[in-house]
Amino acid sequence: MARWQDGRGELTVRGNGEEAPVRVPLEVAASYRARTRGLLGRDSLDGALLLSPANSVHTFRMRMPIDVAYLDRRLRVIAVRTMPPGRLGLLRPRARHVLEAEAGAMEGWGLRVGAQVEVNL
């Protein structure tokens, strides 16, 4: 399983192979403290936030609805959900990482179940 440190990088989204890959600014939250903080207190996000390791999220005390993508150990998308503030997401036992973005962003990137992503730091 990939191990990262807190920081910034780039996320590459490869849809079904027909579209060109999409590159998105990425923040990585790998430490316990950074994962716990997540998007709390933010009004917006440029790109995506990767929580690793993680297999569930919540949106309590968040100011905005978010898209959530659950990734398996090979960084393949196994589920995508949009969550309004004040919700508790389901535990996804196969998930090893979670991507968060502003609501609607992931659809624009072509990120859906079965898509492959790459993390470049």
CSV table of N, CA, C and O in Angstrom, one decimal:
chain,number,residue,atom,x,y,z
A,1,MET,N,0.8,-1.2,0.0
A,1,MET,CA,0.0,0.0,0.0
A,1,MET,C,0.9,1.2,0.0
A,1,MET,O,1.9,1.3,0.7
A,2,ALA,N,0.5,2.2,-0.8
A,2,ALA,CA,1.3,3.5,-0.8
A,2,ALA,C,1.3,4.2,0.5
A,2,ALA,O,0.3,4.2,1.2
A,3,ARG,N,2.4,4.8,0.8
A,3,ARG,CA,2.5,5.6,2.0
A,3,ARG,C,3.0,7.0,1.6
A,3,ARG,O,4.0,7.1,0.9
A,4,TRP,N,2.3,8.0,2.0
A,4,TRP,CA,2.7,9.4,1.7
A,4,TRP,C,2.9,10.2,3.0
A,4,TRP,O,2.6,9.7,4.1
A,5,GLN,N,3.5,11.4,2.8
A,5,GLN,CA,3.6,12.3,3.9
A,5,GLN,C,2.7,13.5,3.5
A,5,GLN,O,2.3,13.7,2.4
A,6,ASP,N,2.3,14.3,4.6
A,6,ASP,CA,1.5,15.5,4.3
A,6,ASP,C,2.2,16.4,3.3
A,6,ASP,O,3.4,16.5,3.4
A,7,GLY,N,1.5,16.9,2.4
A,7,GLY,CA,2.1,17.8,1.4
A,7,GLY,C,1.2,18.1,0.3
A,7,GLY,O,0.0,17.8,0.3
A,8,ARG,N,1.8,18.6,-0.8
A,8,ARG,CA,1.1,18.9,-2.0
A,8,ARG,C,1.6,18.2,-3.2
A,8,ARG,O,2.8,17.8,-3.2
A,9,GLY,N,0.8,18.0,-4.2
A,9,GLY,CA,1.2,17.3,-5.4
A,9,GLY,C,0.2,17.4,-6.5
A,9,GLY,O,-0.5,18.5,-6.5
A,10,GLU,N,0.0,16.4,-7.3
A,10,GLU,CA,-0.9,16.4,-8.4
A,10,GLU,C,-1.6,15.0,-8.5
A,10,GLU,O,-0.9,14.0,-8.3
A,11,LEU,N,-2.9,15.1,-8.7
A,11,LEU,CA,-3.7,13.9,-8.9
A,11,LEU,C,-3.9,13.7,-10.4
A,11,LEU,O,-4.4,14.7,-11.1
A,12,THR,N,-3.7,12.6,-11.0
A,12,THR,CA,-4.0,12.3,-12.4
A,12,THR,C,-5.2,11.3,-12.4
A,12,THR,O,-5.1,10.2,-11.8
A,13,VAL,N,-6.3,11.7,-13.1
A,13,VAL,CA,-7.5,10.9,-13.2
A,13,VAL,C,-7.5,10.3,-14.6
A,13,VAL,O,-7.5,11.0,-15.6
A,14,ARG,N,-7.5,9.0,-14.6
A,14,ARG,CA,-7.6,8.2,-15.9
A,14,ARG,C,-9.0,7.6,-15.9
A,14,ARG,O,-9.2,6.6,-15.1
A,15,GLY,N,-9.9,8.1,-16.7
A,15,GLY,CA,-11.3,7.5,-16.7
A,15,GLY,C,-11.3,6.2,-17.4
A,15,GLY,O,-10.6,5.3,-17.0
A,16,ASN,N,-12.1,6.0,-18.5
A,16,ASN,CA,-12.2,4.7,-19.1
A,16,ASN,C,-11.2,4.5,-20.2
A,16,ASN,O,-11.4,3.6,-21.0
A,17,GLY,N,-10.3,5.4,-20.4
A,17,GLY,CA,-9.2,5.3,-21.4
A,17,GLY,C,-9.5,6.1,-22.7
A,17,GLY,O,-8.7,6.3,-23.5
A,18,GLU,N,-10.8,6.5,-22.8
A,18,GLU,CA,-11.1,7.3,-24.0
A,18,GLU,C,-10.8,8.7,-23.9
A,18,GLU,O,-10.4,9.4,-24.9
A,19,GLU,N,-11.0,9.3,-22.7
A,19,GLU,CA,-10.7,10.7,-22.5
A,19,GLU,C,-9.2,10.9,-22.1
A,19,GLU,O,-8.5,10.0,-21.7
A,20,ALA,N,-8.7,12.1,-22.4
A,20,ALA,CA,-7.4,12.4,-21.9
A,20,ALA,C,-7.3,12.5,-20.4
A,20,ALA,O,-8.3,12.8,-19.8
A,21,PRO,N,-6.2,12.1,-19.8
A,21,PRO,CA,-6.1,12.2,-18.4
A,21,PRO,C,-6.3,13.6,-17.9
A,21,PRO,O,-5.9,14.5,-18.6
A,22,VAL,N,-6.9,13.7,-16.7
A,22,VAL,CA,-7.1,15.0,-16.1
A,22,VAL,C,-6.2,15.2,-14.9
A,22,VAL,O,-6.0,14.3,-14.1
A,23,ARG,N,-5.5,16.3,-14.9
A,23,ARG,CA,-4.6,16.6,-13.8
A,23,ARG,C,-5.2,17.6,-12.8
A,23,ARG,O,-5.7,18.7,-13.3
A,24,VAL,N,-5.1,17.3,-11.5
A,24,VAL,CA,-5.8,18.1,-10.5
A,24,VAL,C,-4.8,18.4,-9.4
A,24,VAL,O,-4.1,17.5,-8.9
A,25,PRO,N,-4.8,19.7,-8.9
A,25,PRO,CA,-4.0,20.0,-7.7
A,25,PRO,C,-4.4,19.1,-6.5
A,25,PRO,O,-5.6,18.9,-6.4
A,26,LEU,N,-3.4,18.6,-5.8
A,26,LEU,CA,-3.7,17.7,-4.7
A,26,LEU,C,-3.0,18.1,-3.4
A,26,LEU,O,-1.9,18.5,-3.4
A,27,GLU,N,-3.8,18.0,-2.3
A,27,GLU,CA,-3.2,18.1,-1.0
A,27,GLU,C,-3.3,16.7,-0.4
A,27,GLU,O,-4.3,16.0,-0.5
A,28,VAL,N,-2.2,16.3,0.3
A,28,VAL,CA,-2.2,14.9,0.9
A,28,VAL,C,-2.2,15.1,2.5
A,28,VAL,O,-1.4,15.9,3.0
A,29,ALA,N,-3.2,14.4,3.1
A,29,ALA,CA,-3.3,14.4,4.5
A,29,ALA,C,-3.0,13.0,5.0
A,29,ALA,O,-3.9,12.1,4.9
A,30,ALA,N,-1.7,12.7,5.4
A,30,ALA,CA,-1.3,11.4,5.8
A,30,ALA,C,-1.1,11.2,7.3
A,30,ALA,O,-1.3,10.1,7.8
A,31,SER,N,-0.8,12.3,8.0
A,31,SER,CA,-0.7,12.2,9.4
A,31,SER,C,-2.0,12.2,10.1
A,31,SER,O,-3.0,12.7,9.5
A,32,TYR,N,-2.1,11.7,11.3
A,32,TYR,CA,-3.4,11.6,12.0
A,32,TYR,C,-3.9,13.0,12.2
A,32,TYR,O,-5.1,13.2,11.9
A,33,ARG,N,-3.1,14.0,12.5
A,33,ARG,CA,-3.6,15.3,12.7
A,33,ARG,C,-4.2,15.9,11.4
A,33,ARG,O,-5.2,16.5,11.4
A,34,ALA,N,-3.5,15.8,10.3
A,34,ALA,CA,-4.0,16.3,9.0
A,34,ALA,C,-5.2,15.6,8.6
A,34,ALA,O,-6.1,16.3,8.1
A,35,ARG,N,-5.3,14.3,8.8
A,35,ARG,CA,-6.5,13.6,8.4
A,35,ARG,C,-7.7,14.0,9.3
A,35,ARG,O,-8.8,14.2,8.8
A,36,THR,N,-7.5,14.2,10.5
A,36,THR,CA,-8.5,14.6,11.4
A,36,THR,C,-9.1,16.0,11.1
A,36,THR,O,-10.3,16.3,11.1
A,37,ARG,N,-8.2,16.9,10.7
A,37,ARG,CA,-8.5,18.3,10.3
A,37,ARG,C,-9.3,18.3,9.0
A,37,ARG,O,-10.3,19.0,8.8
A,38,GLY,N,-8.7,17.6,8.0
A,38,GLY,CA,-9.4,17.4,6.7
A,38,GLY,C,-9.8,18.8,6.1
A,38,GLY,O,-9.0,19.7,6.0
A,39,LEU,N,-11.1,18.9,5.8
A,39,LEU,CA,-11.6,20.2,5.2
A,39,LEU,C,-12.3,21.0,6.2
A,39,LEU,O,-13.0,22.0,5.8
A,40,LEU,N,-12.2,20.7,7.5
A,40,LEU,CA,-12.9,21.5,8.5
A,40,LEU,C,-12.5,22.9,8.4
A,40,LEU,O,-11.3,23.2,8.4
A,41,GLY,N,-13.5,23.8,8.5
A,41,GLY,CA,-13.2,25.2,8.5
A,41,GLY,C,-12.9,25.9,7.2
A,41,GLY,O,-12.6,27.1,7.1
A,42,ARG,N,-12.9,25.1,6.1
A,42,ARG,CA,-12.7,25.7,4.8
A,42,ARG,C,-14.0,26.0,4.1
A,42,ARG,O,-15.0,25.3,4.2
A,43,ASP,N,-13.9,27.1,3.2
A,43,ASP,CA,-15.1,27.4,2.4
A,43,ASP,C,-14.9,26.9,1.0
A,43,ASP,O,-15.9,26.9,0.2
A,44,SER,N,-13.7,26.5,0.6
A,44,SER,CA,-13.5,26.0,-0.7
A,44,SER,C,-12.2,25.2,-0.8
A,44,SER,O,-11.4,25.2,0.2
A,45,LEU,N,-12.0,24.5,-1.9
A,45,LEU,CA,-10.8,23.7,-2.1
A,45,LEU,C,-10.4,23.8,-3.5
A,45,LEU,O,-11.2,23.5,-4.4
A,46,ASP,N,-9.2,24.1,-3.8
A,46,ASP,CA,-8.7,24.1,-5.2
A,46,ASP,C,-8.1,22.7,-5.5
A,46,ASP,O,-7.0,22.4,-5.0
A,47,GLY,N,-8.9,21.9,-6.1
A,47,GLY,CA,-8.4,20.5,-6.4
A,47,GLY,C,-9.0,19.5,-5.5
A,47,GLY,O,-10.2,19.5,-5.2
A,48,ALA,N,-8.2,18.6,-4.9
A,48,ALA,CA,-8.6,17.5,-4.1
A,48,ALA,C,-7.8,17.3,-2.9
A,48,ALA,O,-6.6,17.8,-2.8
A,49,LEU,N,-8.3,16.7,-1.9
A,49,LEU,CA,-7.6,16.3,-0.7
A,49,LEU,C,-7.6,14.8,-0.6
A,49,LEU,O,-8.7,14.2,-0.6
A,50,LEU,N,-6.5,14.2,-0.4
A,50,LEU,CA,-6.3,12.7,-0.3
A,50,LEU,C,-6.1,12.4,1.2
A,50,LEU,O,-5.1,12.9,1.8
A,51,LEU,N,-7.0,11.6,1.8
A,51,LEU,CA,-6.8,11.2,3.2
A,51,LEU,C,-6.3,9.7,3.1
A,51,LEU,O,-6.9,8.9,2.5
A,52,SER,N,-5.1,9.5,3.7
A,52,SER,CA,-4.5,8.2,3.6
A,52,SER,C,-3.7,7.8,4.9
A,52,SER,O,-2.9,8.6,5.3
A,53,PRO,N,-4.0,6.7,5.5
A,53,PRO,CA,-5.0,5.7,5.2
A,53,PRO,C,-6.4,6.2,5.7
A,53,PRO,O,-6.4,6.9,6.7
A,54,ALA,N,-7.4,5.8,5.0
A,54,ALA,CA,-8.8,6.1,5.4
A,54,ALA,C,-9.8,5.2,4.7
A,54,ALA,O,-9.5,4.9,3.6
A,55,ASN,N,-10.9,4.9,5.3
A,55,ASN,CA,-11.9,4.2,4.7
A,55,ASN,C,-13.3,4.7,5.0
A,55,ASN,O,-14.3,4.0,4.6
A,56,SER,N,-13.4,5.8,5.7
A,56,SER,CA,-14.7,6.5,5.9
A,56,SER,C,-14.5,7.9,6.2
A,56,SER,O,-13.3,8.3,6.6
A,57,VAL,N,-15.5,8.8,6.1
A,57,VAL,CA,-15.4,10.2,6.4
A,57,VAL,C,-16.7,10.7,7.0
A,57,VAL,O,-17.7,10.0,6.9
A,58,HIS,N,-16.6,11.9,7.5
A,58,HIS,CA,-17.9,12.5,8.0
A,58,HIS,C,-17.8,14.0,7.5
A,58,HIS,O,-16.7,14.5,7.1
A,59,THR,N,-19.0,14.7,7.5
A,59,THR,CA,-19.0,16.1,7.1
A,59,THR,C,-19.5,17.0,8.3
A,59,THR,O,-20.0,18.0,8.0
A,60,PHE,N,-19.4,16.5,9.5
A,60,PHE,CA,-19.8,17.3,10.6
A,60,PHE,C,-18.9,18.5,10.7
A,60,PHE,O,-17.7,18.5,10.5
A,61,ARG,N,-19.6,19.7,11.0
A,61,ARG,CA,-18.9,21.0,11.1
A,61,ARG,C,-18.2,21.5,9.8
A,61,ARG,O,-17.4,22.4,9.8
A,62,MET,N,-18.6,20.9,8.7
A,62,MET,CA,-18.1,21.4,7.4
A,62,MET,C,-19.1,22.5,6.9
A,62,MET,O,-20.2,22.5,7.2
A,63,ARG,N,-18.5,23.3,6.1
A,63,ARG,CA,-19.3,24.5,5.6
A,63,ARG,C,-19.8,24.3,4.2
A,63,ARG,O,-20.6,25.1,3.7
A,64,MET,N,-19.4,23.2,3.5
A,64,MET,CA,-19.8,23.0,2.1
A,64,MET,C,-20.1,21.5,1.8
A,64,MET,O,-19.5,20.6,2.5
A,65,PRO,N,-20.9,21.2,0.9
A,65,PRO,CA,-21.1,19.8,0.4
A,65,PRO,C,-19.8,19.4,-0.3
A,65,PRO,O,-19.1,20.2,-0.9
A,66,ILE,N,-19.5,18.1,-0.2
A,66,ILE,CA,-18.3,17.6,-0.9
A,66,ILE,C,-18.5,16.3,-1.6
A,66,ILE,O,-19.5,15.6,-1.3
A,67,ASP,N,-17.7,16.1,-2.6
A,67,ASP,CA,-17.7,14.8,-3.3
A,67,ASP,C,-16.6,13.9,-2.6
A,67,ASP,O,-15.6,14.4,-2.2
A,68,VAL,N,-16.9,12.7,-2.4
A,68,VAL,CA,-16.1,11.7,-1.7
A,68,VAL,C,-15.9,10.5,-2.7
A,68,VAL,O,-16.8,9.9,-3.1
A,69,ALA,N,-14.6,10.2,-2.9
A,69,ALA,CA,-14.3,9.0,-3.7
A,69,ALA,C,-13.4,8.0,-2.8
A,69,ALA,O,-12.5,8.5,-2.2
A,70,TYR,N,-13.9,6.8,-2.7
A,70,TYR,CA,-13.2,5.8,-2.0
A,70,TYR,C,-12.3,5.0,-2.9
A,70,TYR,O,-12.7,4.5,-4.0
A,71,LEU,N,-11.0,4.9,-2.6
A,71,LEU,CA,-10.0,4.2,-3.4
A,71,LEU,C,-9.5,2.9,-2.8
A,71,LEU,O,-9.3,2.9,-1.6
A,72,ASP,N,-9.3,1.9,-3.6
A,72,ASP,CA,-8.7,0.6,-3.1
A,72,ASP,C,-7.2,0.8,-3.0
A,72,ASP,O,-6.6,1.8,-3.3
A,73,ARG,N,-6.5,-0.3,-2.7
A,73,ARG,CA,-5.1,-0.2,-2.5
A,73,ARG,C,-4.3,0.0,-3.8
A,73,ARG,O,-3.2,0.5,-3.8
A,74,ARG,N,-4.9,-0.2,-4.9
A,74,ARG,CA,-4.3,0.1,-6.2
A,74,ARG,C,-4.7,1.4,-6.8
A,74,ARG,O,-4.5,1.7,-8.0
A,75,LEU,N,-5.4,2.2,-6.0
A,75,LEU,CA,-5.9,3.6,-6.3
A,75,LEU,C,-6.9,3.5,-7.4
A,75,LEU,O,-7.0,4.4,-8.3
A,76,ARG,N,-7.7,2.5,-7.4
A,76,ARG,CA,-8.9,2.4,-8.3
A,76,ARG,C,-10.1,2.9,-7.5
A,76,ARG,O,-10.3,2.5,-6.3
A,77,VAL,N,-11.0,3.6,-8.1
A,77,VAL,CA,-12.2,4.2,-7.5
A,77,VAL,C,-13.2,3.0,-7.3
A,77,VAL,O,-13.6,2.4,-8.3
A,78,ILE,N,-13.6,2.8,-6.0
A,78,ILE,CA,-14.6,1.8,-5.8
A,78,ILE,C,-16.0,2.4,-5.4
A,78,ILE,O,-17.0,1.7,-5.5
A,79,ALA,N,-16.1,3.7,-5.1
A,79,ALA,CA,-17.4,4.3,-4.8
A,79,ALA,C,-17.2,5.8,-4.9
A,79,ALA,O,-16.1,6.3,-4.5
A,80,VAL,N,-18.2,6.5,-5.3
A,80,VAL,CA,-18.2,8.0,-5.3
A,80,VAL,C,-19.5,8.5,-4.8
A,80,VAL,O,-20.6,8.0,-5.2
A,81,ARG,N,-19.5,9.4,-3.8
A,81,ARG,CA,-20.7,10.0,-3.2
A,81,ARG,C,-20.6,11.5,-3.1
A,81,ARG,O,-19.5,12.0,-2.9
A,82,THR,N,-21.7,12.2,-3.1
A,82,THR,CA,-21.7,13.6,-2.7
A,82,THR,C,-22.4,13.6,-1.3
A,82,THR,O,-23.4,13.0,-1.1
A,83,MET,N,-21.7,14.3,-0.4
A,83,MET,CA,-22.2,14.4,1.0
A,83,MET,C,-22.4,15.8,1.4
A,83,MET,O,-21.5,16.7,1.3
A,84,PRO,N,-23.7,16.2,1.9
A,84,PRO,CA,-23.9,17.5,2.4
A,84,PRO,C,-23.3,17.6,3.8
A,84,PRO,O,-22.9,16.6,4.4
A,85,PRO,N,-23.1,18.8,4.3
A,85,PRO,CA,-22.6,18.9,5.7
A,85,PRO,C,-23.5,18.2,6.7
A,85,PRO,O,-24.7,18.0,6.5
A,86,GLY,N,-22.8,17.7,7.8
A,86,GLY,CA,-23.6,17.1,8.9
A,86,GLY,C,-23.9,15.6,8.7
A,86,GLY,O,-24.8,15.1,9.3
A,87,ARG,N,-23.1,14.9,7.9
A,87,ARG,CA,-23.4,13.5,7.6
A,87,ARG,C,-22.3,12.6,8.0
A,87,ARG,O,-21.1,13.1,8.0
A,88,LEU,N,-22.6,11.4,8.2
A,88,LEU,CA,-21.6,10.3,8.5
A,88,LEU,C,-21.6,9.4,7.3
A,88,LEU,O,-22.6,8.8,7.0
A,89,GLY,N,-20.4,9.2,6.7
A,89,GLY,CA,-20.3,8.3,5.5
A,89,GLY,C,-20.2,6.9,6.0
A,89,GLY,O,-19.8,6.6,7.1
A,90,LEU,N,-20.6,6.0,5.1
A,90,LEU,CA,-20.5,4.6,5.4
A,90,LEU,C,-19.0,4.1,5.4
A,90,LEU,O,-18.2,4.6,4.7
A,91,LEU,N,-18.7,3.2,6.3
A,91,LEU,CA,-17.4,2.5,6.3
A,91,LEU,C,-17.3,1.6,5.1
A,91,LEU,O,-18.2,0.9,4.8
A,92,ARG,N,-16.2,1.8,4.3
A,92,ARG,CA,-15.9,1.0,3.1
A,92,ARG,C,-14.8,0.1,3.4
A,92,ARG,O,-13.6,0.5,3.3
A,93,PRO,N,-15.0,-1.2,3.8
A,93,PRO,CA,-13.9,-2.1,4.2
A,93,PRO,C,-12.8,-2.2,3.2
A,93,PRO,O,-11.7,-2.4,3.5
A,94,ARG,N,-13.1,-2.2,1.9
A,94,ARG,CA,-12.1,-2.4,0.8
A,94,ARG,C,-11.3,-1.1,0.5
A,94,ARG,O,-10.3,-1.1,-0.1
A,95,ALA,N,-11.8,0.0,1.0
A,95,ALA,CA,-11.2,1.3,0.8
A,95,ALA,C,-9.9,1.5,1.6
A,95,ALA,O,-9.9,1.1,2.8
A,96,ARG,N,-8.9,2.0,1.0
A,96,ARG,CA,-7.6,2.3,1.7
A,96,ARG,C,-7.3,3.8,1.8
A,96,ARG,O,-6.5,4.2,2.6
A,97,HIS,N,-7.9,4.5,0.9
A,97,HIS,CA,-7.7,6.0,0.7
A,97,HIS,C,-9.0,6.6,0.4
A,97,HIS,O,-9.9,6.0,-0.2
A,98,VAL,N,-9.2,7.9,0.8
A,98,VAL,CA,-10.4,8.7,0.4
A,98,VAL,C,-9.9,10.0,-0.2
A,98,VAL,O,-9.1,10.7,0.3
A,99,LEU,N,-10.6,10.3,-1.3
A,99,LEU,CA,-10.4,11.7,-2.0
A,99,LEU,C,-11.6,12.5,-1.7
A,99,LEU,O,-12.7,12.0,-1.7
A,100,GLU,N,-11.4,13.8,-1.3
A,100,GLU,CA,-12.4,14.7,-1.1
A,100,GLU,C,-12.2,15.9,-2.0
A,100,GLU,O,-11.1,16.3,-2.3
A,101,ALA,N,-13.4,16.5,-2.5
A,101,ALA,CA,-13.3,17.7,-3.4
A,101,ALA,C,-14.6,18.4,-3.2
A,101,ALA,O,-15.6,17.9,-2.7
A,102,GLU,N,-14.7,19.6,-3.7
A,102,GLU,CA,-15.9,20.4,-3.7
A,102,GLU,C,-17.0,19.6,-4.5
A,102,GLU,O,-16.7,18.9,-5.5
A,103,ALA,N,-18.2,19.6,-4.0
A,103,ALA,CA,-19.3,18.9,-4.7
A,103,ALA,C,-19.4,19.3,-6.2
A,103,ALA,O,-19.3,20.5,-6.5
A,104,GLY,N,-19.5,18.3,-7.0
A,104,GLY,CA,-19.6,18.5,-8.5
A,104,GLY,C,-18.2,18.4,-9.2
A,104,GLY,O,-18.2,18.2,-10.4
A,105,ALA,N,-17.1,18.6,-8.5
A,105,ALA,CA,-15.8,18.6,-9.1
A,105,ALA,C,-15.5,17.2,-9.8
A,105,ALA,O,-14.9,17.2,-10.9
A,106,MET,N,-15.7,16.1,-9.0
A,106,MET,CA,-15.3,14.8,-9.5
A,106,MET,C,-16.0,14.4,-10.8
A,106,MET,O,-15.4,13.8,-11.7
A,107,GLU,N,-17.2,14.8,-11.0
A,107,GLU,CA,-17.9,14.5,-12.2
A,107,GLU,C,-17.2,15.2,-13.4
A,107,GLU,O,-17.0,14.7,-14.5
A,108,GLY,N,-16.8,16.5,-13.2
A,108,GLY,CA,-16.1,17.2,-14.2
A,108,GLY,C,-14.8,16.6,-14.6
A,108,GLY,O,-14.3,16.8,-15.7
A,109,TRP,N,-14.1,15.9,-13.6
A,109,TRP,CA,-12.9,15.3,-13.9
A,109,TRP,C,-13.0,13.9,-14.5
A,109,TRP,O,-12.0,13.3,-14.9
A,110,GLY,N,-14.2,13.4,-14.6
A,110,GLY,CA,-14.5,12.1,-15.1
A,110,GLY,C,-14.2,11.0,-14.1
A,110,GLY,O,-14.0,9.8,-14.5
A,111,LEU,N,-14.1,11.4,-12.8
A,111,LEU,CA,-13.8,10.4,-11.8
A,111,LEU,C,-15.1,9.7,-11.4
A,111,LEU,O,-16.0,10.3,-10.9
A,112,ARG,N,-15.1,8.4,-11.7
A,112,ARG,CA,-16.3,7.5,-11.4
A,112,ARG,C,-15.8,6.1,-11.0
A,112,ARG,O,-14.6,5.8,-11.1
A,113,VAL,N,-16.7,5.3,-10.6
A,113,VAL,CA,-16.3,3.9,-10.2
A,113,VAL,C,-15.6,3.3,-11.3
A,113,VAL,O,-16.0,3.3,-12.5
A,114,GLY,N,-14.4,2.7,-11.0
A,114,GLY,CA,-13.6,2.0,-12.0
A,114,GLY,C,-12.5,2.9,-12.5
A,114,GLY,O,-11.5,2.3,-13.1
A,115,ALA,N,-12.5,4.2,-12.3
A,115,ALA,CA,-11.4,5.1,-12.8
A,115,ALA,C,-10.2,4.8,-12.0
A,115,ALA,O,-10.2,4.4,-10.8
A,116,GLN,N,-9.1,5.0,-12.6
A,116,GLN,CA,-7.7,4.8,-12.0
A,116,GLN,C,-7.2,6.2,-11.8
A,116,GLN,O,-7.2,7.0,-12.6
A,117,VAL,N,-6.6,6.4,-10.6
A,117,VAL,CA,-5.9,7.6,-10.3
A,117,VAL,C,-4.5,7.4,-10.0
A,117,VAL,O,-4.1,6.3,-9.6
A,118,GLU,N,-3.6,8.4,-10.2
A,118,GLU,CA,-2.2,8.4,-9.8
A,118,GLU,C,-1.9,9.6,-8.9
A,118,GLU,O,-2.5,10.7,-9.1
A,119,VAL,N,-1.1,9.4,-8.0
A,119,VAL,CA,-0.7,10.5,-7.1
A,119,VAL,C,0.8,10.8,-7.4
A,119,VAL,O,1.7,9.9,-7.3
A,120,ASN,N,1.1,12.0,-7.7
A,120,ASN,CA,2.4,12.5,-8.0
A,120,ASN,C,2.8,13.6,-7.0
A,120,ASN,O,2.1,14.6,-7.0
A,121,LEU,N,3.8,13.4,-6.2
A,121,LEU,CA,4.2,14.4,-5.2
A,121,LEU,C,5.5,15.0,-5.6
A,121,LEU,O,6.3,14.5,-6.3
